[in-house]
mmCIF file with all atom_site columns, C-alpha atoms in Angstrom:
data_model
loop_
_atom_site.group_PDB
_atom_site.id
_atom_site.type_symbol
_atom_site.label_atom_id
_atom_site.label_alt_id
_atom_site.label_comp_id
_atom_site.label_asym_id
_atom_site.label_entity_id
_atom_site.label_seq_id
_atom_site.pdbx_PDB_ins_code
_atom_site.Cartn_x
_atom_site.Cartn_y
_atom_site.Cartn_z
_atom_site.occupancy
_atom_site.B_iso_or_equiv
_atom_site.pdbx_formal_charge
_atom_site.auth_seq_id
_atom_site.auth_comp_id
_atom_site.auth_asym_id
_atom_site.auth_atom_id
_atom_site.pdbx_PDB_model_num
ATOM 1   C CA . ALA R 1 1   ? -16.138 6.672   -0.877  1.00 0.00 ? 1   ALA R CA 1
ATOM 2   C CA . GLN R 1 2   ? -12.590 7.301   -1.751  1.00 0.00 ? 2   GLN R CA 1
ATOM 3   C CA . SER R 1 3   ? -10.669 7.070   -4.400  1.00 0.00 ? 3   SER R CA 1
ATOM 4   C CA . VAL R 1 4   ? -7.692  7.517   -5.576  1.00 0.00 ? 4   VAL R CA 1
ATOM 5   C CA . THR R 1 5   ? -6.753  9.264   -9.460  1.00 0.00 ? 5   THR R CA 1
ATOM 6   C CA . GLN R 1 6   ? -2.508  9.209   -11.010 1.00 0.00 ? 6   GLN R CA 1
ATOM 7   C CA . LEU R 1 7   ? -2.033  11.395  -13.742 1.00 0.00 ? 7   LEU R CA 1
ATOM 8   C CA . GLY R 1 8   ? -0.287  9.169   -15.766 1.00 0.00 ? 8   GLY R CA 1
ATOM 9   C CA . SER R 1 9   ? 1.204   5.832   -15.839 1.00 0.00 ? 9   SER R CA 1
ATOM 10  C CA . HIS R 1 10  ? 4.212   6.344   -17.015 1.00 0.00 ? 10  HIS R CA 1
ATOM 11  C CA . VAL R 1 11  ? 6.865   9.530   -15.969 1.00 0.00 ? 11  VAL R CA 1
ATOM 12  C CA . SER R 1 12  ? 10.392  9.921   -18.115 1.00 0.00 ? 12  SER R CA 1
ATOM 13  C CA . VAL R 1 13  ? 12.786  12.761  -16.387 1.00 0.00 ? 13  VAL R CA 1
ATOM 14  C CA . SER R 1 14  ? 16.237  14.003  -17.049 1.00 0.00 ? 14  SER R CA 1
ATOM 15  C CA . GLU R 1 15  ? 18.741  13.120  -13.888 1.00 0.00 ? 15  GLU R CA 1
ATOM 16  C CA . GLY R 1 16  ? 19.105  16.533  -11.999 1.00 0.00 ? 16  GLY R CA 1
ATOM 17  C CA . ALA R 1 17  ? 15.411  17.466  -13.619 1.00 0.00 ? 17  ALA R CA 1
ATOM 18  C CA . LEU R 1 18  ? 12.296  18.535  -11.908 1.00 0.00 ? 18  LEU R CA 1
ATOM 19  C CA . VAL R 1 19  ? 9.572   15.365  -10.696 1.00 0.00 ? 19  VAL R CA 1
ATOM 20  C CA . LEU R 1 20  ? 6.343   16.013  -11.032 1.00 0.00 ? 20  LEU R CA 1
ATOM 21  C CA . LEU R 1 21  ? 4.625   13.036  -9.919  1.00 0.00 ? 21  LEU R CA 1
ATOM 22  C CA . ARG R 1 22  ? 0.448   13.886  -9.627  1.00 0.00 ? 22  ARG R CA 1
ATOM 23  C CA . CYS R 1 23  ? -2.148  12.770  -7.623  1.00 0.00 ? 23  CYS R CA 1
ATOM 24  C CA . ASN R 1 24  ? -6.207  13.527  -7.561  1.00 0.00 ? 24  ASN R CA 1
ATOM 25  C CA . TYR R 1 25  ? -8.303  12.224  -4.933  1.00 0.00 ? 25  TYR R CA 1
ATOM 26  C CA . SER R 1 26  ? -11.630 12.297  -3.740  1.00 0.00 ? 26  SER R CA 1
ATOM 27  C CA . SER R 1 27  ? -13.105 11.114  -0.445  1.00 0.00 ? 27  SER R CA 1
ATOM 28  C CA . SER R 1 28  ? -16.111 12.135  1.358   1.00 0.00 ? 28  SER R CA 1
ATOM 29  C CA . VAL R 1 29  ? -14.274 12.935  4.494   1.00 0.00 ? 29  VAL R CA 1
ATOM 30  C CA . PRO R 1 30  ? -11.346 15.173  5.595   1.00 0.00 ? 30  PRO R CA 1
ATOM 31  C CA . PRO R 1 31  ? -8.728  12.257  3.854   1.00 0.00 ? 31  PRO R CA 1
ATOM 32  C CA . TYR R 1 32  ? -5.542  11.329  4.880   1.00 0.00 ? 32  TYR R CA 1
ATOM 33  C CA . LEU R 1 33  ? -3.162  11.294  2.489   1.00 0.00 ? 33  LEU R CA 1
ATOM 34  C CA . PHE R 1 34  ? 0.424   8.950   1.840   1.00 0.00 ? 34  PHE R CA 1
ATOM 35  C CA . TRP R 1 35  ? 2.976   8.777   -1.645  1.00 0.00 ? 35  TRP R CA 1
ATOM 36  C CA . TYR R 1 36  ? 5.058   5.081   -1.550  1.00 0.00 ? 36  TYR R CA 1
ATOM 37  C CA . VAL R 1 37  ? 7.389   3.696   -3.746  1.00 0.00 ? 37  VAL R CA 1
ATOM 38  C CA . GLN R 1 38  ? 7.519   0.429   -4.551  1.00 0.00 ? 38  GLN R CA 1
ATOM 39  C CA . TYR R 1 39  ? 10.947  -0.777  -6.031  1.00 0.00 ? 39  TYR R CA 1
ATOM 40  C CA . PRO R 1 40  ? 11.169  -4.147  -8.190  1.00 0.00 ? 40  PRO R CA 1
ATOM 41  C CA . ASN R 1 41  ? 10.121  -7.047  -6.498  1.00 0.00 ? 41  ASN R CA 1
ATOM 42  C CA . GLN R 1 42  ? 9.782   -4.909  -3.182  1.00 0.00 ? 42  GLN R CA 1
ATOM 43  C CA . GLY R 1 43  ? 6.816   -3.574  -1.041  1.00 0.00 ? 43  GLY R CA 1
ATOM 44  C CA . LEU R 1 44  ? 5.970   -0.529  -0.203  1.00 0.00 ? 44  LEU R CA 1
ATOM 45  C CA . GLN R 1 45  ? 8.202   2.117   1.694   1.00 0.00 ? 45  GLN R CA 1
ATOM 46  C CA . LEU R 1 46  ? 7.019   5.482   2.414   1.00 0.00 ? 46  LEU R CA 1
ATOM 47  C CA . LEU R 1 47  ? 7.689   8.445   0.895   1.00 0.00 ? 47  LEU R CA 1
ATOM 48  C CA . LEU R 1 48  ? 5.004   11.218  3.095   1.00 0.00 ? 48  LEU R CA 1
ATOM 49  C CA . LYS R 1 49  ? 1.506   11.868  4.585   1.00 0.00 ? 49  LYS R CA 1
ATOM 50  C CA . TYR R 1 50  ? -0.600  14.437  5.738   1.00 0.00 ? 50  TYR R CA 1
ATOM 51  C CA . THR R 1 51  ? -2.742  14.047  7.996   1.00 0.00 ? 51  THR R CA 1
ATOM 52  C CA . THR R 1 52  ? -3.374  17.620  9.379   1.00 0.00 ? 52  THR R CA 1
ATOM 53  C CA . GLY R 1 53  ? -1.492  20.552  10.108  1.00 0.00 ? 53  GLY R CA 1
ATOM 54  C CA . ALA R 1 54  ? 1.027   21.795  7.320   1.00 0.00 ? 54  ALA R CA 1
ATOM 55  C CA . THR R 1 55  ? -0.772  21.789  3.967   1.00 0.00 ? 55  THR R CA 1
ATOM 56  C CA . LEU R 1 56  ? 3.309   21.588  2.084   1.00 0.00 ? 56  LEU R CA 1
ATOM 57  C CA . VAL R 1 57  ? 5.022   17.925  3.652   1.00 0.00 ? 57  VAL R CA 1
ATOM 58  C CA . LYS R 1 58  ? 8.906   17.340  3.299   1.00 0.00 ? 58  LYS R CA 1
ATOM 59  C CA . GLY R 1 59  ? 9.300   12.932  3.116   1.00 0.00 ? 59  GLY R CA 1
ATOM 60  C CA . ILE R 1 60  ? 12.311  11.410  2.133   1.00 0.00 ? 60  ILE R CA 1
ATOM 61  C CA . ASN R 1 61  ? 14.621  11.354  0.103   1.00 0.00 ? 61  ASN R CA 1
ATOM 62  C CA . GLY R 1 62  ? 14.421  15.021  -0.989  1.00 0.00 ? 62  GLY R CA 1
ATOM 63  C CA . PHE R 1 63  ? 10.767  14.282  -1.635  1.00 0.00 ? 63  PHE R CA 1
ATOM 64  C CA . GLU R 1 64  ? 8.120   16.902  -0.601  1.00 0.00 ? 64  GLU R CA 1
ATOM 65  C CA . ALA R 1 65  ? 3.657   17.178  -1.471  1.00 0.00 ? 65  ALA R CA 1
ATOM 66  C CA . GLU R 1 66  ? 1.319   19.449  -0.932  1.00 0.00 ? 66  GLU R CA 1
ATOM 67  C CA . PHE R 1 67  ? -2.509  19.310  -0.037  1.00 0.00 ? 67  PHE R CA 1
ATOM 68  C CA . LYS R 1 68  ? -4.165  21.746  -1.825  1.00 0.00 ? 68  LYS R CA 1
ATOM 69  C CA . LYS R 1 69  ? -8.271  20.857  -0.555  1.00 0.00 ? 69  LYS R CA 1
ATOM 70  C CA . SER R 1 70  ? -9.416  22.870  -2.895  1.00 0.00 ? 70  SER R CA 1
ATOM 71  C CA . GLU R 1 71  ? -7.783  21.719  -6.335  1.00 0.00 ? 71  GLU R CA 1
ATOM 72  C CA . THR R 1 72  ? -8.480  17.919  -3.941  1.00 0.00 ? 72  THR R CA 1
ATOM 73  C CA . SER R 1 73  ? -5.512  17.278  -5.066  1.00 0.00 ? 73  SER R CA 1
ATOM 74  C CA . PHE R 1 74  ? -1.761  16.552  -3.118  1.00 0.00 ? 74  PHE R CA 1
ATOM 75  C CA . HIS R 1 75  ? 0.989   16.157  -6.528  1.00 0.00 ? 75  HIS R CA 1
ATOM 76  C CA . LEU R 1 76  ? 4.473   14.537  -5.659  1.00 0.00 ? 76  LEU R CA 1
ATOM 77  C CA . THR R 1 77  ? 7.630   17.401  -6.224  1.00 0.00 ? 77  THR R CA 1
ATOM 78  C CA . LYS R 1 78  ? 11.499  16.778  -5.914  1.00 0.00 ? 78  LYS R CA 1
ATOM 79  C CA . PRO R 1 79  ? 13.081  19.400  -7.184  1.00 0.00 ? 79  PRO R CA 1
ATOM 80  C CA . SER R 1 80  ? 16.148  17.385  -8.932  1.00 0.00 ? 80  SER R CA 1
ATOM 81  C CA . ALA R 1 81  ? 16.006  13.100  -10.409 1.00 0.00 ? 81  ALA R CA 1
ATOM 82  C CA . HIS R 1 82  ? 18.708  11.538  -8.784  1.00 0.00 ? 82  HIS R CA 1
ATOM 83  C CA . MET R 1 83  ? 19.211  7.895   -10.997 1.00 0.00 ? 83  MET R CA 1
ATOM 84  C CA . SER R 1 84  ? 17.678  5.927   -8.261  1.00 0.00 ? 84  SER R CA 1
ATOM 85  C CA . ASP R 1 85  ? 14.899  7.676   -7.934  1.00 0.00 ? 85  ASP R CA 1
ATOM 86  C CA . ALA R 1 86  ? 13.733  5.117   -10.922 1.00 0.00 ? 86  ALA R CA 1
ATOM 87  C CA . ALA R 1 87  ? 10.872  2.716   -9.150  1.00 0.00 ? 87  ALA R CA 1
ATOM 88  C CA . GLU R 1 88  ? 6.396   3.084   -9.199  1.00 0.00 ? 88  GLU R CA 1
ATOM 89  C CA . TYR R 1 89  ? 5.508   5.652   -6.794  1.00 0.00 ? 89  TYR R CA 1
ATOM 90  C CA . PHE R 1 90  ? 1.572   5.110   -5.116  1.00 0.00 ? 90  PHE R CA 1
ATOM 91  C CA . CYS R 1 91  ? -0.723  7.774   -4.415  1.00 0.00 ? 91  CYS R CA 1
ATOM 92  C CA . ALA R 1 92  ? -3.133  6.650   -1.493  1.00 0.00 ? 92  ALA R CA 1
ATOM 93  C CA . VAL R 1 93  ? -5.595  7.538   0.694   1.00 0.00 ? 93  VAL R CA 1
ATOM 94  C CA . SER R 1 94  ? -7.745  6.576   3.938   1.00 0.00 ? 94  SER R CA 1
ATOM 95  C CA . GLU R 1 95  ? -10.001 8.074   6.526   1.00 0.00 ? 95  GLU R CA 1
ATOM 96  C CA . GLY R 1 96  ? -6.842  7.048   9.125   1.00 0.00 ? 96  GLY R CA 1
ATOM 97  C CA . ARG R 1 97  ? -9.845  7.332   12.058  1.00 0.00 ? 97  ARG R CA 1
ATOM 98  C CA . THR R 1 98  ? -11.383 4.697   11.338  1.00 0.00 ? 98  THR R CA 1
ATOM 99  C CA . GLY R 1 99  ? -8.796  2.207   10.343  1.00 0.00 ? 99  GLY R CA 1
ATOM 100 C CA . ASN R 1 100 ? -6.099  1.713   7.540   1.00 0.00 ? 100 ASN R CA 1
ATOM 101 C CA . GLN R 1 101 ? -8.262  0.612   4.730   1.00 0.00 ? 101 GLN R CA 1
ATOM 102 C CA . PHE R 1 102 ? -6.117  2.328   1.588   1.00 0.00 ? 102 PHE R CA 1
ATOM 103 C CA . TYR R 1 103 ? -7.070  3.249   -0.987  1.00 0.00 ? 103 TYR R CA 1
ATOM 104 C CA . PHE R 1 104 ? -3.997  3.471   -3.793  1.00 0.00 ? 104 PHE R CA 1
ATOM 105 C CA . GLY R 1 105 ? -4.202  5.054   -7.211  1.00 0.00 ? 105 GLY R CA 1
ATOM 106 C CA . THR R 1 106 ? -2.615  3.078   -10.224 1.00 0.00 ? 106 THR R CA 1
ATOM 107 C CA . GLY R 1 107 ? 0.489   3.700   -9.741  1.00 0.00 ? 107 GLY R CA 1
ATOM 108 C CA . THR R 1 108 ? 3.026   6.088   -11.890 1.00 0.00 ? 108 THR R CA 1
ATOM 109 C CA . SER R 1 109 ? 6.171   4.634   -13.380 1.00 0.00 ? 109 SER R CA 1
ATOM 110 C CA . LEU R 1 110 ? 9.290   6.711   -13.260 1.00 0.00 ? 110 LEU R CA 1
ATOM 111 C CA . THR R 1 111 ? 12.245  6.758   -15.696 1.00 0.00 ? 111 THR R CA 1
ATOM 112 C CA . VAL R 1 112 ? 15.135  8.428   -15.176 1.00 0.00 ? 112 VAL R CA 1
ATOM 113 C CA . ILE R 1 113 ? 16.844  9.105   -17.861 1.00 0.00 ? 113 ILE R CA 1
ATOM 114 C CA . PRO R 1 114 ? 20.556  9.724   -18.017 1.00 0.00 ? 114 PRO R CA 1
ATOM 115 C CA . LYS M 2 1   ? 13.399  -2.421  15.468  1.00 0.00 ? 1   LYS M CA 1
ATOM 116 C CA . ALA M 2 2   ? 12.690  -4.491  13.399  1.00 0.00 ? 2   ALA M CA 1
ATOM 117 C CA . GLY M 2 3   ? 10.642  -4.434  9.894   1.00 0.00 ? 3   GLY M CA 1
ATOM 118 C CA . VAL M 2 4   ? 7.355   -6.304  8.903   1.00 0.00 ? 4   VAL M CA 1
ATOM 119 C CA . THR M 2 5   ? 7.879   -9.914  7.988   1.00 0.00 ? 5   THR M CA 1
ATOM 120 C CA . GLN M 2 6   ? 6.186   -12.249 5.890   1.00 0.00 ? 6   GLN M CA 1
ATOM 121 C CA . THR M 2 7   ? 6.528   -15.742 5.226   1.00 0.00 ? 7   THR M CA 1
ATOM 122 C CA . PRO M 2 8   ? 6.713   -17.434 2.665   1.00 0.00 ? 8   PRO M CA 1
ATOM 123 C CA . ARG M 2 9   ? 8.771   -14.950 -0.021  1.00 0.00 ? 9   ARG M CA 1
ATOM 124 C CA . TYR M 2 10  ? 7.026   -17.330 -3.006  1.00 0.00 ? 10  TYR M CA 1
ATOM 125 C CA . LEU M 2 11  ? 4.420   -19.671 -3.078  1.00 0.00 ? 11  LEU M CA 1
ATOM 126 C CA . ILE M 2 12  ? 3.401   -22.160 -6.037  1.00 0.00 ? 12  ILE M CA 1
ATOM 127 C CA . LYS M 2 13  ? 0.101   -23.665 -5.663  1.00 0.00 ? 13  LYS M CA 1
ATOM 128 C CA . THR M 2 14  ? -2.475  -25.829 -7.892  1.00 0.00 ? 14  THR M CA 1
ATOM 129 C CA . ARG M 2 15  ? -5.987  -24.227 -8.395  1.00 0.00 ? 15  ARG M CA 1
ATOM 130 C CA . GLY M 2 16  ? -7.948  -26.141 -6.161  1.00 0.00 ? 16  GLY M CA 1
ATOM 131 C CA . GLN M 2 17  ? -5.747  -25.918 -3.200  1.00 0.00 ? 17  GLN M CA 1
ATOM 132 C CA . GLN M 2 18  ? -5.166  -23.841 -0.262  1.00 0.00 ? 18  GLN M CA 1
ATOM 133 C CA . VAL M 2 19  ? -2.632  -21.472 1.403   1.00 0.00 ? 19  VAL M CA 1
ATOM 134 C CA . THR M 2 20  ? -2.015  -19.900 4.032   1.00 0.00 ? 20  THR M CA 1
ATOM 135 C CA . LEU M 2 21  ? -0.039  -16.257 4.291   1.00 0.00 ? 21  LEU M CA 1
ATOM 136 C CA . SER M 2 22  ? 1.819   -15.347 7.217   1.00 0.00 ? 22  SER M CA 1
ATOM 137 C CA . CYS M 2 23  ? 2.809   -11.478 8.608   1.00 0.00 ? 23  CYS M CA 1
ATOM 138 C CA . SER M 2 24  ? 4.750   -10.107 11.453  1.00 0.00 ? 24  SER M CA 1
ATOM 139 C CA . PRO M 2 25  ? 4.231   -7.074  12.228  1.00 0.00 ? 25  PRO M CA 1
ATOM 140 C CA . ILE M 2 26  ? 6.176   -4.392  14.078  1.00 0.00 ? 26  ILE M CA 1
ATOM 141 C CA . SER M 2 27  ? 6.682   -4.697  17.264  1.00 0.00 ? 27  SER M CA 1
ATOM 142 C CA . GLY M 2 28  ? 3.989   -2.797  19.000  1.00 0.00 ? 28  GLY M CA 1
ATOM 143 C CA . HIS M 2 29  ? 1.318   -2.490  16.388  1.00 0.00 ? 29  HIS M CA 1
ATOM 144 C CA . ARG M 2 30  ? -1.933  -3.766  16.725  1.00 0.00 ? 30  ARG M CA 1
ATOM 145 C CA . SER M 2 31  ? -2.904  -2.928  13.025  1.00 0.00 ? 31  SER M CA 1
ATOM 146 C CA . VAL M 2 32  ? -2.333  -5.104  10.329  1.00 0.00 ? 32  VAL M CA 1
ATOM 147 C CA . SER M 2 33  ? -3.949  -4.573  6.565   1.00 0.00 ? 33  SER M CA 1
ATOM 148 C CA . TRP M 2 34  ? -3.463  -6.844  3.927   1.00 0.00 ? 34  TRP M CA 1
ATOM 149 C CA . TYR M 2 35  ? -3.329  -5.696  -0.380  1.00 0.00 ? 35  TYR M CA 1
ATOM 150 C CA . GLN M 2 36  ? -3.530  -8.284  -3.376  1.00 0.00 ? 36  GLN M CA 1
ATOM 151 C CA . GLN M 2 37  ? -1.446  -6.357  -6.210  1.00 0.00 ? 37  GLN M CA 1
ATOM 152 C CA . THR M 2 38  ? -2.355  -7.646  -9.227  1.00 0.00 ? 38  THR M CA 1
ATOM 153 C CA . PRO M 2 39  ? -0.629  -6.127  -13.123 1.00 0.00 ? 39  PRO M CA 1
ATOM 154 C CA . GLY M 2 40  ? -4.636  -5.520  -14.040 1.00 0.00 ? 40  GLY M CA 1
ATOM 155 C CA . GLN M 2 41  ? -6.384  -4.237  -10.568 1.00 0.00 ? 41  GLN M CA 1
ATOM 156 C CA . GLY M 2 42  ? -3.446  -2.934  -9.016  1.00 0.00 ? 42  GLY M CA 1
ATOM 157 C CA . LEU M 2 43  ? -3.322  -2.455  -4.925  1.00 0.00 ? 43  LEU M CA 1
ATOM 158 C CA . GLN M 2 44  ? -7.061  -3.690  -3.844  1.00 0.00 ? 44  GLN M CA 1
ATOM 159 C CA . PHE M 2 45  ? -7.280  -3.810  -0.126  1.00 0.00 ? 45  PHE M CA 1
ATOM 160 C CA . LEU M 2 46  ? -8.252  -7.117  1.494   1.00 0.00 ? 46  LEU M CA 1
ATOM 161 C CA . PHE M 2 47  ? -9.500  -6.266  5.212   1.00 0.00 ? 47  PHE M CA 1
ATOM 162 C CA . GLU M 2 48  ? -8.022  -5.008  8.460   1.00 0.00 ? 48  GLU M CA 1
ATOM 163 C CA . TYR M 2 49  ? -6.761  -6.753  11.707  1.00 0.00 ? 49  TYR M CA 1
ATOM 164 C CA . PHE M 2 50  ? -7.189  -4.748  14.541  1.00 0.00 ? 50  PHE M CA 1
ATOM 165 C CA . SER M 2 51  ? -6.325  -6.296  18.576  1.00 0.00 ? 51  SER M CA 1
ATOM 166 C CA . GLU M 2 52  ? -7.590  -9.826  17.112  1.00 0.00 ? 52  GLU M CA 1
ATOM 167 C CA . THR M 2 53  ? -10.597 -8.628  15.670  1.00 0.00 ? 53  THR M CA 1
ATOM 168 C CA . GLN M 2 54  ? -11.609 -7.905  11.863  1.00 0.00 ? 54  GLN M CA 1
ATOM 169 C CA . ARG M 2 55  ? -12.158 -4.271  11.633  1.00 0.00 ? 55  ARG M CA 1
ATOM 170 C CA . ASN M 2 56  ? -12.818 -3.086  8.320   1.00 0.00 ? 56  ASN M CA 1
ATOM 171 C CA . LYS M 2 57  ? -12.906 -5.588  4.429   1.00 0.00 ? 57  LYS M CA 1
ATOM 172 C CA . GLY M 2 58  ? -13.307 -5.122  1.197   1.00 0.00 ? 58  GLY M CA 1
ATOM 173 C CA . ASN M 2 59  ? -14.999 -6.633  -1.812  1.00 0.00 ? 59  ASN M CA 1
ATOM 174 C CA . PHE M 2 60  ? -13.254 -9.870  -1.842  1.00 0.00 ? 60  PHE M CA 1
ATOM 175 C CA . PRO M 2 61  ? -14.973 -13.482 -1.984  1.00 0.00 ? 61  PRO M CA 1
ATOM 176 C CA . GLY M 2 62  ? -14.826 -15.201 1.374   1.00 0.00 ? 62  GLY M CA 1
ATOM 177 C CA . ARG M 2 63  ? -12.921 -17.802 0.345   1.00 0.00 ? 63  ARG M CA 1
ATOM 178 C CA . PHE M 2 64  ? -10.407 -15.537 1.126   1.00 0.00 ? 64  PHE M CA 1
ATOM 179 C CA . SER M 2 65  ? -9.960  -15.139 5.151   1.00 0.00 ? 65  SER M CA 1
ATOM 180 C CA . GLY M 2 66  ? -7.423  -14.106 7.557   1.00 0.00 ? 66  GLY M CA 1
ATOM 181 C CA . ARG M 2 67  ? -6.764  -13.588 11.810  1.00 0.00 ? 67  ARG M CA 1
ATOM 182 C CA . GLN M 2 68  ? -4.926  -12.313 14.131  1.00 0.00 ? 68  GLN M CA 1
ATOM 183 C CA . PHE M 2 69  ? -3.678  -13.502 16.693  1.00 0.00 ? 69  PHE M CA 1
ATOM 184 C CA . SER M 2 70  ? -2.316  -11.982 20.191  1.00 0.00 ? 70  SER M CA 1
ATOM 185 C CA . ASN M 2 71  ? 0.928   -11.329 19.651  1.00 0.00 ? 71  ASN M CA 1
ATOM 186 C CA . SER M 2 72  ? -0.921  -9.106  16.348  1.00 0.00 ? 72  SER M CA 1
ATOM 187 C CA . ARG M 2 73  ? 0.923   -11.399 13.787  1.00 0.00 ? 73  ARG M CA 1
ATOM 188 C CA . SER M 2 74  ? -1.691  -12.181 11.116  1.00 0.00 ? 74  SER M CA 1
ATOM 189 C CA . GLU M 2 75  ? -2.644  -15.181 8.553   1.00 0.00 ? 75  GLU M CA 1
ATOM 190 C CA . MET M 2 76  ? -3.995  -14.733 5.825   1.00 0.00 ? 76  MET M CA 1
ATOM 191 C CA . ASN M 2 77  ? -6.102  -18.058 3.806   1.00 0.00 ? 77  ASN M CA 1
ATOM 192 C CA . VAL M 2 78  ? -7.371  -18.904 0.398   1.00 0.00 ? 78  VAL M CA 1
ATOM 193 C CA . SER M 2 79  ? -9.217  -21.559 0.095   1.00 0.00 ? 79  SER M CA 1
ATOM 194 C CA . THR M 2 80  ? -9.965  -23.314 -2.850  1.00 0.00 ? 80  THR M CA 1
ATOM 195 C CA . LEU M 2 81  ? -6.531  -21.733 -5.146  1.00 0.00 ? 81  LEU M CA 1
ATOM 196 C CA . GLU M 2 82  ? -7.764  -19.833 -8.693  1.00 0.00 ? 82  GLU M CA 1
ATOM 197 C CA . LEU M 2 83  ? -5.934  -18.507 -11.727 1.00 0.00 ? 83  LEU M CA 1
ATOM 198 C CA . GLY M 2 84  ? -6.875  -15.150 -10.664 1.00 0.00 ? 84  GLY M CA 1
ATOM 199 C CA . ASP M 2 85  ? -5.338  -15.340 -7.385  1.00 0.00 ? 85  ASP M CA 1
ATOM 200 C CA . SER M 2 86  ? -1.926  -14.482 -8.888  1.00 0.00 ? 86  SER M CA 1
ATOM 201 C CA . ALA M 2 87  ? -0.816  -12.082 -7.049  1.00 0.00 ? 87  ALA M CA 1
ATOM 202 C CA . LEU M 2 88  ? 1.630   -10.505 -5.282  1.00 0.00 ? 88  LEU M CA 1
ATOM 203 C CA . TYR M 2 89  ? 0.120   -10.511 -1.312  1.00 0.00 ? 89  TYR M CA 1
ATOM 204 C CA . LEU M 2 90  ? 1.277   -7.723  1.156   1.00 0.00 ? 90  LEU M CA 1
ATOM 205 C CA . CYS M 2 91  ? 0.687   -7.049  4.418   1.00 0.00 ? 91  CYS M CA 1
ATOM 206 C CA . ALA M 2 92  ? 1.138   -3.638  6.092   1.00 0.00 ? 92  ALA M CA 1
ATOM 207 C CA . SER M 2 93  ? 1.581   -2.987  9.762   1.00 0.00 ? 93  SER M CA 1
ATOM 208 C CA . SER M 2 94  ? 0.380   0.317   11.974  1.00 0.00 ? 94  SER M CA 1
ATOM 209 C CA . LEU M 2 95  ? -0.482  1.321   15.670  1.00 0.00 ? 95  LEU M CA 1
ATOM 210 C CA . GLY M 2 96  ? -3.891  1.985   14.373  1.00 0.00 ? 96  GLY M CA 1
ATOM 211 C CA . THR M 2 97  ? -4.961  4.854   15.370  1.00 0.00 ? 97  THR M CA 1
ATOM 212 C CA . GLU M 2 98  ? -2.345  7.625   12.932  1.00 0.00 ? 98  GLU M CA 1
ATOM 213 C CA . GLY M 2 99  ? -2.889  6.855   9.919   1.00 0.00 ? 99  GLY M CA 1
ATOM 214 C CA . SER M 2 100 ? 0.512   5.193   8.543   1.00 0.00 ? 100 SER M CA 1
ATOM 215 C CA . ALA M 2 101 ? 0.849   2.004   7.665   1.00 0.00 ? 101 ALA M CA 1
ATOM 216 C CA . TYR M 2 102 ? 4.496   0.146   6.763   1.00 0.00 ? 102 TYR M CA 1
ATOM 217 C CA . PHE M 2 103 ? 4.372   -3.197  4.451   1.00 0.00 ? 103 PHE M CA 1
ATOM 218 C CA . GLY M 2 104 ? 5.843   -5.908  3.229   1.00 0.00 ? 104 GLY M CA 1
ATOM 219 C CA . PRO M 2 105 ? 8.141   -7.540  1.858   1.00 0.00 ? 105 PRO M CA 1
ATOM 220 C CA . GLY M 2 106 ? 4.782   -9.402  0.616   1.00 0.00 ? 106 GLY M CA 1
ATOM 221 C CA . THR M 2 107 ? 4.090   -12.829 -0.704  1.00 0.00 ? 107 THR M CA 1
ATOM 222 C CA . ARG M 2 108 ? 4.858   -13.716 -3.872  1.00 0.00 ? 108 ARG M CA 1
ATOM 223 C CA . LEU M 2 109 ? 2.316   -16.357 -4.920  1.00 0.00 ? 109 LEU M CA 1
ATOM 224 C CA . THR M 2 110 ? 1.140   -18.100 -8.348  1.00 0.00 ? 110 THR M CA 1
ATOM 225 C CA . VAL M 2 111 ? -1.684  -20.198 -8.466  1.00 0.00 ? 111 VAL M CA 1
ATOM 226 C CA . THR M 2 112 ? -1.336  -22.644 -11.636 1.00 0.00 ? 112 THR M CA 1
#
């Protein structure tokens, strides 16, 4: 069985500060891991993904995440927050190889304070 | 390349009615998945279709069904609507083999 836990349903950071959104996963097979962002009244936009290979993955808009197998984590970071980063962020896991059934975390709402 | 499109974007239905939602995937994508998003339950997987066959199914009652056509377009049907079916229904398309899924803007269904 697969599951995702996102620590912190609400995170607030000042503009220009580090963004850190936490994600821990549980998977019985090597996971595929994803971060998606959702703006109000919109669908989900893929930020980045980890499937195999390099454990530090870079995504769009300056975001990156590191896959740490020993900690079963896939935390999302951005060195300097921008006002436009305010949104809901979802971490997801899938088996990948047998289809696109994603298990999502409950989401983290990011607020950026000017 | 055009993204995933979903129609209609907004829908209001009455309890007991049925509804059909449509999803057109990105050109060349053969996998279409459906998700229900609610404030209480978050994002939950409904089902996935790949080359017109249901490949995976989530834990939803039989009132929720879907299908995929030869052009990869997919429809989702909900029969005998309940108030709890009010949600944002998201469709995601992918090649089906490499993991990434691209989501449409969703259909906001309100059941009164």
